[in-house]
Short mmCIF file of C-alpha atoms and ligand atoms in Angstrom, two decimals:
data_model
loop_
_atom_site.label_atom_id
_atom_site.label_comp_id
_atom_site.label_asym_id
_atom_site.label_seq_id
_atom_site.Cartn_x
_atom_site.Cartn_y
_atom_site.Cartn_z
CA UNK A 57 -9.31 7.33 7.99
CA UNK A 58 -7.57 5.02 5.48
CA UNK A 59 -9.93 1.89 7.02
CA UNK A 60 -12.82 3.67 4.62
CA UNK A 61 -11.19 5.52 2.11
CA UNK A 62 -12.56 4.34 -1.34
CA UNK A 63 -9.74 4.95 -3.72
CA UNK A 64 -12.30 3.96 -6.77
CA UNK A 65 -14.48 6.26 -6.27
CA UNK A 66 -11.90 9.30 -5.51
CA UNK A 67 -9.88 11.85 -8.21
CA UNK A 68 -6.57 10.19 -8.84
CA UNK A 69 -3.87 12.79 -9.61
CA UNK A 70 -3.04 12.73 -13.24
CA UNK A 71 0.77 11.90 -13.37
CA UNK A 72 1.66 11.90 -17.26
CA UNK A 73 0.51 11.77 -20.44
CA UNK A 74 2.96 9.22 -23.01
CA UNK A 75 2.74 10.04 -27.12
CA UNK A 76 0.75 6.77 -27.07
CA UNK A 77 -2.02 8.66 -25.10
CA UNK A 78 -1.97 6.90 -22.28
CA UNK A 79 -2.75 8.48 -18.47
CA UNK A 80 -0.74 7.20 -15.78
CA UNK A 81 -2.24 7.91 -12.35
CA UNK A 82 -1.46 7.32 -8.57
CA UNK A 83 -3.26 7.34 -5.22
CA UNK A 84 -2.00 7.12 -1.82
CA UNK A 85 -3.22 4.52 0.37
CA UNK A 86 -3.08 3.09 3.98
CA UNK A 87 -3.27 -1.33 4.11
CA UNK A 88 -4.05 -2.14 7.15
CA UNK A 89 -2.76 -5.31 8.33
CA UNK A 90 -4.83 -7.61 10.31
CA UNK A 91 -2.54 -8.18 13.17
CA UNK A 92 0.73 -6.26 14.56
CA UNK A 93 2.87 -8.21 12.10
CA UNK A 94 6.67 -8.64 13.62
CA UNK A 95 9.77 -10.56 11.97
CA UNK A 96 13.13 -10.37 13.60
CA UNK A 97 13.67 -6.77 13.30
CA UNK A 98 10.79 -5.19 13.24
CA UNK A 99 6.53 -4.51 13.89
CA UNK A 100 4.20 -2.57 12.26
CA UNK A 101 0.29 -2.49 11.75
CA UNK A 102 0.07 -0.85 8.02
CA UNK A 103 1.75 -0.52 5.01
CA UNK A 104 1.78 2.59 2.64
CA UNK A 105 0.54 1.53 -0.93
CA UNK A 106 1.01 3.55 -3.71
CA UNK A 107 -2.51 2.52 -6.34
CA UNK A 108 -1.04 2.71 -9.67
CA UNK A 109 -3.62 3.33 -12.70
CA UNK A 110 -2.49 3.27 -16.32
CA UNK A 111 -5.20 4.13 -18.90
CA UNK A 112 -5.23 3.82 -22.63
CA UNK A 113 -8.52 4.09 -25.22
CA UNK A 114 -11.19 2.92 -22.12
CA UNK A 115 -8.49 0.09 -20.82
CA UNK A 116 -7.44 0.53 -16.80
CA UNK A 117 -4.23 -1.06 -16.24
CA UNK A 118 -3.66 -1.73 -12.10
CA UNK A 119 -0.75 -1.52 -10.62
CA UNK A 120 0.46 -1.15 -7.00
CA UNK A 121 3.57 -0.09 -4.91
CA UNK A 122 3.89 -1.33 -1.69
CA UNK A 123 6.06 0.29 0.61
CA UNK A 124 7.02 -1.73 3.07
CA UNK A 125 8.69 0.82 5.52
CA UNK A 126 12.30 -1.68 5.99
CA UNK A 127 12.81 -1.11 2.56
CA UNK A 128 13.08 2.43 2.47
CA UNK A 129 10.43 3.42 0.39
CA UNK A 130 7.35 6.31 1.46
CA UNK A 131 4.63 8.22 -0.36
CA UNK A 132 7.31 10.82 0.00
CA UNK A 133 10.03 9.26 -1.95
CA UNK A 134 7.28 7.09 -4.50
CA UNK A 135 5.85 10.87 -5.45
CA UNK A 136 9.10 12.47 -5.75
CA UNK A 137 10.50 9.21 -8.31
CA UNK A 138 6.91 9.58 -10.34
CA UNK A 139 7.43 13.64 -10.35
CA UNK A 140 10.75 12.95 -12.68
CA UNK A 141 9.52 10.66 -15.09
CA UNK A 142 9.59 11.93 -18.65
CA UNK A 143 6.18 11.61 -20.25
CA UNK A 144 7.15 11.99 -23.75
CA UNK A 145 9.88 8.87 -22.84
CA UNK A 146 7.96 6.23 -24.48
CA UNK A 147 6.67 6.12 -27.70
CA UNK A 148 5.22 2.41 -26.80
CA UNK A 149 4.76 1.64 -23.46
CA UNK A 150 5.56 -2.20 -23.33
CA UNK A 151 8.70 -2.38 -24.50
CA UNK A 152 9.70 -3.55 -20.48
CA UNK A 153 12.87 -3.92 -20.85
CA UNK A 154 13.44 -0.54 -22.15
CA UNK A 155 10.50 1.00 -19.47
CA UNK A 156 12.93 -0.77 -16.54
CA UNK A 157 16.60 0.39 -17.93
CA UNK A 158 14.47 3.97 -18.36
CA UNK A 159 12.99 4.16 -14.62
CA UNK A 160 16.88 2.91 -13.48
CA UNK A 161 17.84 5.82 -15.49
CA UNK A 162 15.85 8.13 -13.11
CA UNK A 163 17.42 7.01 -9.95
CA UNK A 164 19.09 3.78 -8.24
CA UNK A 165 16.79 1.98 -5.75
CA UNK A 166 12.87 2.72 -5.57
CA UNK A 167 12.26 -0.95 -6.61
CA UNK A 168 8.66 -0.70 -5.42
CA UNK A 169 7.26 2.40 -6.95
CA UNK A 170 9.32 1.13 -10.30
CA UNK A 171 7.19 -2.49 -9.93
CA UNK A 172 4.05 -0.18 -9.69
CA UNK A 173 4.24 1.34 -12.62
CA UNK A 174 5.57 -2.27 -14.25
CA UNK A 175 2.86 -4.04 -12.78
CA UNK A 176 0.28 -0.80 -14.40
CA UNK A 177 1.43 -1.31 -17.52
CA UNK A 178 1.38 -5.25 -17.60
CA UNK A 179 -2.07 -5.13 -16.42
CA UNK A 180 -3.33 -2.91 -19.57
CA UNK A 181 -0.84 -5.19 -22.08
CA UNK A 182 -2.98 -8.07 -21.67
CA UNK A 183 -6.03 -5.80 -21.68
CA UNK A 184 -4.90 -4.23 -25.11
CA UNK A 185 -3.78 -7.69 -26.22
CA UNK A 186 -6.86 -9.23 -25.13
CA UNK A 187 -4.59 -11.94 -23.30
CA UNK A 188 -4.03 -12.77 -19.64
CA UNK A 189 -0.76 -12.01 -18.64
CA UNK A 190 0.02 -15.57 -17.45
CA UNK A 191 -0.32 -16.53 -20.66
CA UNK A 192 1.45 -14.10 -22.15
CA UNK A 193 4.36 -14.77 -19.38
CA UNK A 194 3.85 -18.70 -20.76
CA UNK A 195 3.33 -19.96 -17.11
CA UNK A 196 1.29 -23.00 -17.14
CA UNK A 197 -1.80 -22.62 -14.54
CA UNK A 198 -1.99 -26.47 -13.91
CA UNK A 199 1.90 -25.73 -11.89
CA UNK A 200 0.67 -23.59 -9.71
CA UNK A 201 2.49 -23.93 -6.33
CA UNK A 202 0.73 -23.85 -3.29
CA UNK A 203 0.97 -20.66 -1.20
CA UNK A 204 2.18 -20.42 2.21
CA UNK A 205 0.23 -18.62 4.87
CA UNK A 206 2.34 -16.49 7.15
CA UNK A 207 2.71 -16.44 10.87
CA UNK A 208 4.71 -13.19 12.34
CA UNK A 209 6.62 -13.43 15.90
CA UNK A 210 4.15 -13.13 18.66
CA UNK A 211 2.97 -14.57 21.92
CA UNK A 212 1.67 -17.89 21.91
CA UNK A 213 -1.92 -17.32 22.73
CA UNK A 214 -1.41 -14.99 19.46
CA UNK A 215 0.12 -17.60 17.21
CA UNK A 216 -2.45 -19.96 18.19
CA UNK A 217 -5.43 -18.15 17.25
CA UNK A 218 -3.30 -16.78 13.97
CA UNK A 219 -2.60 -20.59 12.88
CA UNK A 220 -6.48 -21.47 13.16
CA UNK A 221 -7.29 -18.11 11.13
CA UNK A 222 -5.22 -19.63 7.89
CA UNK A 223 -7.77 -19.72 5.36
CA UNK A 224 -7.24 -23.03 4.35
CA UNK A 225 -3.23 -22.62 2.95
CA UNK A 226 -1.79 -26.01 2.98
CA UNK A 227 1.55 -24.85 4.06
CA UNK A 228 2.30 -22.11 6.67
CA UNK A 229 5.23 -20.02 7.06
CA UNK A 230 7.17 -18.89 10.55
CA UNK A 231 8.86 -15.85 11.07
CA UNK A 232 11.97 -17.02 13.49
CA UNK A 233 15.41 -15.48 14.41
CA UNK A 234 14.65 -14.93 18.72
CA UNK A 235 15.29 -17.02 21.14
CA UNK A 236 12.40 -18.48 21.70
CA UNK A 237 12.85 -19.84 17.98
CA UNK A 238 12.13 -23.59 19.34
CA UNK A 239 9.31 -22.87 21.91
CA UNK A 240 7.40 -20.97 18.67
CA UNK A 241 7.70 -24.19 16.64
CA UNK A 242 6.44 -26.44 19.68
CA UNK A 243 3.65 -24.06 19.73
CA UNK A 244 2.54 -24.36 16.66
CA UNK A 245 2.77 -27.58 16.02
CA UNK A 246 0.96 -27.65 19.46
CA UNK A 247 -2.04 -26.86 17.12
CA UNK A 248 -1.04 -28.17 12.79
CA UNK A 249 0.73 -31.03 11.68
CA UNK A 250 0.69 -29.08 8.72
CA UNK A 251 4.50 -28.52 6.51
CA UNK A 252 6.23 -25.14 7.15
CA UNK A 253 8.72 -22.69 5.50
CA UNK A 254 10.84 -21.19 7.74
CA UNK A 255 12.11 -17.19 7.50
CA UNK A 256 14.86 -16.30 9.96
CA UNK A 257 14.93 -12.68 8.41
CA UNK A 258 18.38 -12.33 8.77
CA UNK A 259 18.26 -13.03 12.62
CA UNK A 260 20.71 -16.03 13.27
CA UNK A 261 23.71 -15.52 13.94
CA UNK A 262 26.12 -18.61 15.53
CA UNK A 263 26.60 -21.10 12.49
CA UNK A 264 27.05 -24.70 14.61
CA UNK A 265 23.97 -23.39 16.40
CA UNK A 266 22.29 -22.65 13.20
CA UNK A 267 23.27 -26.08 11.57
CA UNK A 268 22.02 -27.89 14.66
CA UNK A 269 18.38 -25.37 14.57
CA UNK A 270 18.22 -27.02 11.04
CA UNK A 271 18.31 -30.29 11.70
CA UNK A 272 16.10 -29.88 14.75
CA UNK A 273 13.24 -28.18 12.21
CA UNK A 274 14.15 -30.68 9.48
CA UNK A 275 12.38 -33.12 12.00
CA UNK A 276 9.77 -30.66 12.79
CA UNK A 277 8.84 -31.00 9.34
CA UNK A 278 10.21 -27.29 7.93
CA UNK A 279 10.36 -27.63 3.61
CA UNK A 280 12.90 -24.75 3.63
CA UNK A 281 14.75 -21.74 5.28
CA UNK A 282 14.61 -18.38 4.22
CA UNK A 283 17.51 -15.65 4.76
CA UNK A 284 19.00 -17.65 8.19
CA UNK A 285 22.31 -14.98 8.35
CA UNK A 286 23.32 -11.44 7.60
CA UNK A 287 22.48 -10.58 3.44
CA UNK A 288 25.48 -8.88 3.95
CA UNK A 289 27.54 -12.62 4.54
CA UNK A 290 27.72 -14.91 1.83
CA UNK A 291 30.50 -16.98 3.33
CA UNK A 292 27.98 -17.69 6.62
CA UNK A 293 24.58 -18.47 4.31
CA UNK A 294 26.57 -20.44 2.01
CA UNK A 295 28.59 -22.61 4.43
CA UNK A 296 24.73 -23.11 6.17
CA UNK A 297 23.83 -23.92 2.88
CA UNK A 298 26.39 -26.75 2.32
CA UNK A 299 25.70 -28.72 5.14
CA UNK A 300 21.86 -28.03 5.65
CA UNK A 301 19.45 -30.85 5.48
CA UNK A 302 16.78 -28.07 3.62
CA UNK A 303 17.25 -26.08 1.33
CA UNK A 304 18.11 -22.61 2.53
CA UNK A 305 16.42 -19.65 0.17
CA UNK A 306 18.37 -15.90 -0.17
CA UNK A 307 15.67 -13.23 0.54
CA UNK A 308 16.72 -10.29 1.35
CA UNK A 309 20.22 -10.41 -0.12
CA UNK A 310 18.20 -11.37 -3.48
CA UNK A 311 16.75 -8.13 -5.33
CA UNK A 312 17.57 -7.88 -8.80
CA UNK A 313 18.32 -9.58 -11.72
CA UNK A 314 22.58 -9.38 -10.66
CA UNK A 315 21.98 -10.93 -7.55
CA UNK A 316 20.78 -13.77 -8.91
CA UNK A 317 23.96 -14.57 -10.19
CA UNK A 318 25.60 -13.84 -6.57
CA UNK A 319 23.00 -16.34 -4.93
CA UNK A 320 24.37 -19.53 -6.88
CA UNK A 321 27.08 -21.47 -4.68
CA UNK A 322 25.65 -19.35 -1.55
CA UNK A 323 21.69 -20.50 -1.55
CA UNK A 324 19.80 -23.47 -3.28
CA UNK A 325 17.54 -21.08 -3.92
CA UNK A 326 15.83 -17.29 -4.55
CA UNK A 327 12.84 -16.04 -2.85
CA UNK A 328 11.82 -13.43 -6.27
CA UNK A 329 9.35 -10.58 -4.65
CA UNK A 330 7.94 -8.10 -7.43
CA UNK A 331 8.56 -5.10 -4.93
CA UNK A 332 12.49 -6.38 -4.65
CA UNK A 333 12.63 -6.72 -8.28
CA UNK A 334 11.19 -3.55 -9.92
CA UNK A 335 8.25 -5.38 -11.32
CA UNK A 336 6.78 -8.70 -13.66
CA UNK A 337 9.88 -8.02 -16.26
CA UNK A 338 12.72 -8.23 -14.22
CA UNK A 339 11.19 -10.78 -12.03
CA UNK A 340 10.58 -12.97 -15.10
CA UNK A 341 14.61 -12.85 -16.17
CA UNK A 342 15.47 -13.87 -12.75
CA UNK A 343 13.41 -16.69 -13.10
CA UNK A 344 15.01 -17.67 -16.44
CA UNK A 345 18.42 -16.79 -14.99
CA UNK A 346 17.99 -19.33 -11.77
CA UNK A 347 16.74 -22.01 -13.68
CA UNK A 348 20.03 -21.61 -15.64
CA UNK A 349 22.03 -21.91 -12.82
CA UNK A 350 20.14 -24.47 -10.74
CA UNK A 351 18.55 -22.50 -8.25
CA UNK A 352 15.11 -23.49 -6.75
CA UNK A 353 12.68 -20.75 -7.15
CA UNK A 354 10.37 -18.85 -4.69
CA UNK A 355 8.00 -16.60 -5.24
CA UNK A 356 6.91 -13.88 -2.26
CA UNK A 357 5.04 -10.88 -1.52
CA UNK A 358 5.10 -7.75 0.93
CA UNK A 359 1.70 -6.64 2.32
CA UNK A 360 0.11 -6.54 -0.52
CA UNK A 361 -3.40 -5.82 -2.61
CA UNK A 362 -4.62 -8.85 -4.80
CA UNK A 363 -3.28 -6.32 -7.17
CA UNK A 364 -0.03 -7.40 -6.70
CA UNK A 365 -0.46 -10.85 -5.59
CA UNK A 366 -2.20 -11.67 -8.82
CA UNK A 367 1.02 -10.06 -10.69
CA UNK A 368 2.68 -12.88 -8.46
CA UNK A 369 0.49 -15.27 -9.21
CA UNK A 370 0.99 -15.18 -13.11
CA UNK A 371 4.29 -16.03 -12.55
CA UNK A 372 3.95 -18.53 -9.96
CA UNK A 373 3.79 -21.79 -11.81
CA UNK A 374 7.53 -20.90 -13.26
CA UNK A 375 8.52 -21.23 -9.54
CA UNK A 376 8.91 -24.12 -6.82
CA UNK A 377 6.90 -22.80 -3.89
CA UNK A 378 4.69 -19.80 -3.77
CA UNK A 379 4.49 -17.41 -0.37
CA UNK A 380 1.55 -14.88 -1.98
CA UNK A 381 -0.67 -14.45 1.17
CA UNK A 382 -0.77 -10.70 1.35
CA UNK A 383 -4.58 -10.22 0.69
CA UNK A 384 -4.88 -12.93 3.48
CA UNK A 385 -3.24 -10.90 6.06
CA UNK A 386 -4.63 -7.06 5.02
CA UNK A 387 -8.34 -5.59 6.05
CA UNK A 388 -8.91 -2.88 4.05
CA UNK A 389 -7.77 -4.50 0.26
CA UNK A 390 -9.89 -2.47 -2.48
CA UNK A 391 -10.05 -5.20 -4.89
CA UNK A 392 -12.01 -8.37 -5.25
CA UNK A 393 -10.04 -11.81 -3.57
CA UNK A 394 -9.24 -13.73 -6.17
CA UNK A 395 -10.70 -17.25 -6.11
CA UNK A 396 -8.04 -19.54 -3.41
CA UNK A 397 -8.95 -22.97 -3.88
CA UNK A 398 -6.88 -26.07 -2.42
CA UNK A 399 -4.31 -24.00 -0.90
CA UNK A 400 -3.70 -22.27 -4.54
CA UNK A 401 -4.75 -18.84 -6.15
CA UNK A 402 -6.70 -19.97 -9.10
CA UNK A 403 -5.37 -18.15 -12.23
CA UNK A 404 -8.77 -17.05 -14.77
CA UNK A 405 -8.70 -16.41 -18.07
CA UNK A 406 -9.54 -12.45 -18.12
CA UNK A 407 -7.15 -10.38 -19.81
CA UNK A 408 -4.81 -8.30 -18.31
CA UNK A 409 -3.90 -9.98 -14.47
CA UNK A 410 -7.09 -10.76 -14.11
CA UNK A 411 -8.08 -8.47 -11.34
CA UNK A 412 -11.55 -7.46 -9.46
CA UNK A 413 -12.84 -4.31 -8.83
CA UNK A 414 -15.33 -4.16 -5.38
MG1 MG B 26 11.69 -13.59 3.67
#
């Protein structure tokens, strides 16, 4: 019955116990989405978040996992990482790049359940420090992108009804690579006049018919396309990329901080997602590292809590558009919305990420 489970009020299973005296707990849970949600590859209706908890002398730190099932990630595999983490590892918790190189030390991959506990322990940092963690991440609030809503593959009866659902996001965001990529743009524009990000999801494939899909949306008013080809074929994306009349964002072929360095000369840009990148840290060098090279910054989500989003959102402003509608398109989220105003999340001034407990 994950629809009314109440993670707040439920035992969390104690995990571990650091030398700084700090409890790290977890809890299962089930986000329902609101709709069948459906990119090029795939559909689901829910996505398995792990609830992350890190306490410290009365201080809850909040972090989440989501699992996106694509990515390869489960309760299974997020309990089994957490079961082999050393709790007498870390004399002081927020030391984040040592807590990342650590949790790589455990095992390769798990990028999710490793953003979790980064996101956890970010959360009580600012609590401890009495700061918010945009601050302490020096974003300026007054950048703030605004956030895309996003529009999954679907009939058009569906989309329609989706696009007058968008709760009042100034820009909204396609899911193509079909066919019918064209017929889903008439459609909606059938119904908005409002701009659009594009996500082909790895779906196209044909790179003349590609370059002539971009110029078509260019008119149509698309800001930028995400992931058009294969991750798995630079020479494709970046040849798109060359002779594109938007900029065309790596997604999917973007994870971690070494990728970033792969994306310049095959991208303008990098769509940054805390689940890809193992958390706030990591996510926060990439940042630094594109704007070295150039690149034009994104910053996404997965099906997310405002948990997570809000970990987004503090980092947001470093970044050129913002795609953080995952409390927009979940039922069941156990925290408080944060405040959406203008087609923005509204960072406050409460320490920690500033999150709400229902
Ligand atoms: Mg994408």
């Amino acid at each position: 019955m994950p629809s009314e489970f109440n993670f707040l009020s439920c035992p969390t299973s104690v995990l571990l116990s650091f030398e700084f005296n700090m409890k790290l707990t977890y809890q299962p849970f089930e986000l329902l989405l609101k709709h069948t949600f459906t990119i090029a590859k795939f559909s689901r209706t829910s996505t398995p978040v792990m609830l992350i908890k890190a306490e410290h002398e009365g201080q809850t730190g909040y972090g989440e996992a989501s699992m996106v099932p694509y990515m390869g990630e489960s309760f299974e595999s997020a309990a089994a990482f957490l079961s082999k983490v050393d709790a007498d590892r870390f004399k002081y918790p927020f030391d984040f790049e040592d807590i990342i190189a650590y949790l790589d030390s455990i095992a390769p991959g798990n990028p999710a359940i490793k953003a979790g506990i980064d996101i956890a322990l970010h959360d009580l940092d600012g609590k401890l420090r009495q700061k918010p963690c945009w601050q302490i991440l020096k974003s300026d609030p007054a950048k703030m992108p605004l956030t895309s809503f996003t529009i999954g593959i679907d009939t058009p009866e569906v989309i329609i009804q989706k696009v007058k659902e968008n709760p009042d996001c100034k820009i909204i965001k396609v899911k193509l690579g079909r066919d019918s990529d064209k017929e889903l743009i008439k459609t909606i524009r059938s119904v908005t006049d409002l701009p659009l990000f594009v996500d082909a999801n790895q779906g196209w494939t044909d790179l003349q018919q590609s370059l002539d899909l971009t110029y078509w949306l260019h008119e149509q008013g698309v800001l930028l396309i995400e992931q058009p080809m294969l991750k798995t074929d630079p020479d494709g994306n970046a040849w798109l990329t060359e002779r594109s009349p938007i900029p065309i964002i790596g997604d999917e072929s973007v994870q971690r901080l070494p990728d970033v360095e792969k994306a310049n000369g095959v991208y303008n840009g990098i769509n940054i997602k805390l689940m890809k990148s193992a958390g706030m840290y990591e996510a926060h060098q990439m940042i630094l590292k594109a704007k070295e090279l150039g690149l034009k910054l994104m910053i996404g989500c997965m099906s997310e809590t405002s948990c997570a989003t809000l970990a987004a959102a503090a980092l947001a402003p470093q970044c050129d558009w913002a795609d953080l509608d995952g409390p927009f398109l979940t039922s069941n989220n156990p925290y408080k919305m944060p405040e959406f105003k203008d087609g923005k999340w509204i960072l406050n001034n409460d320490n920690g990420l500033g999150i709400g407990l229902r």
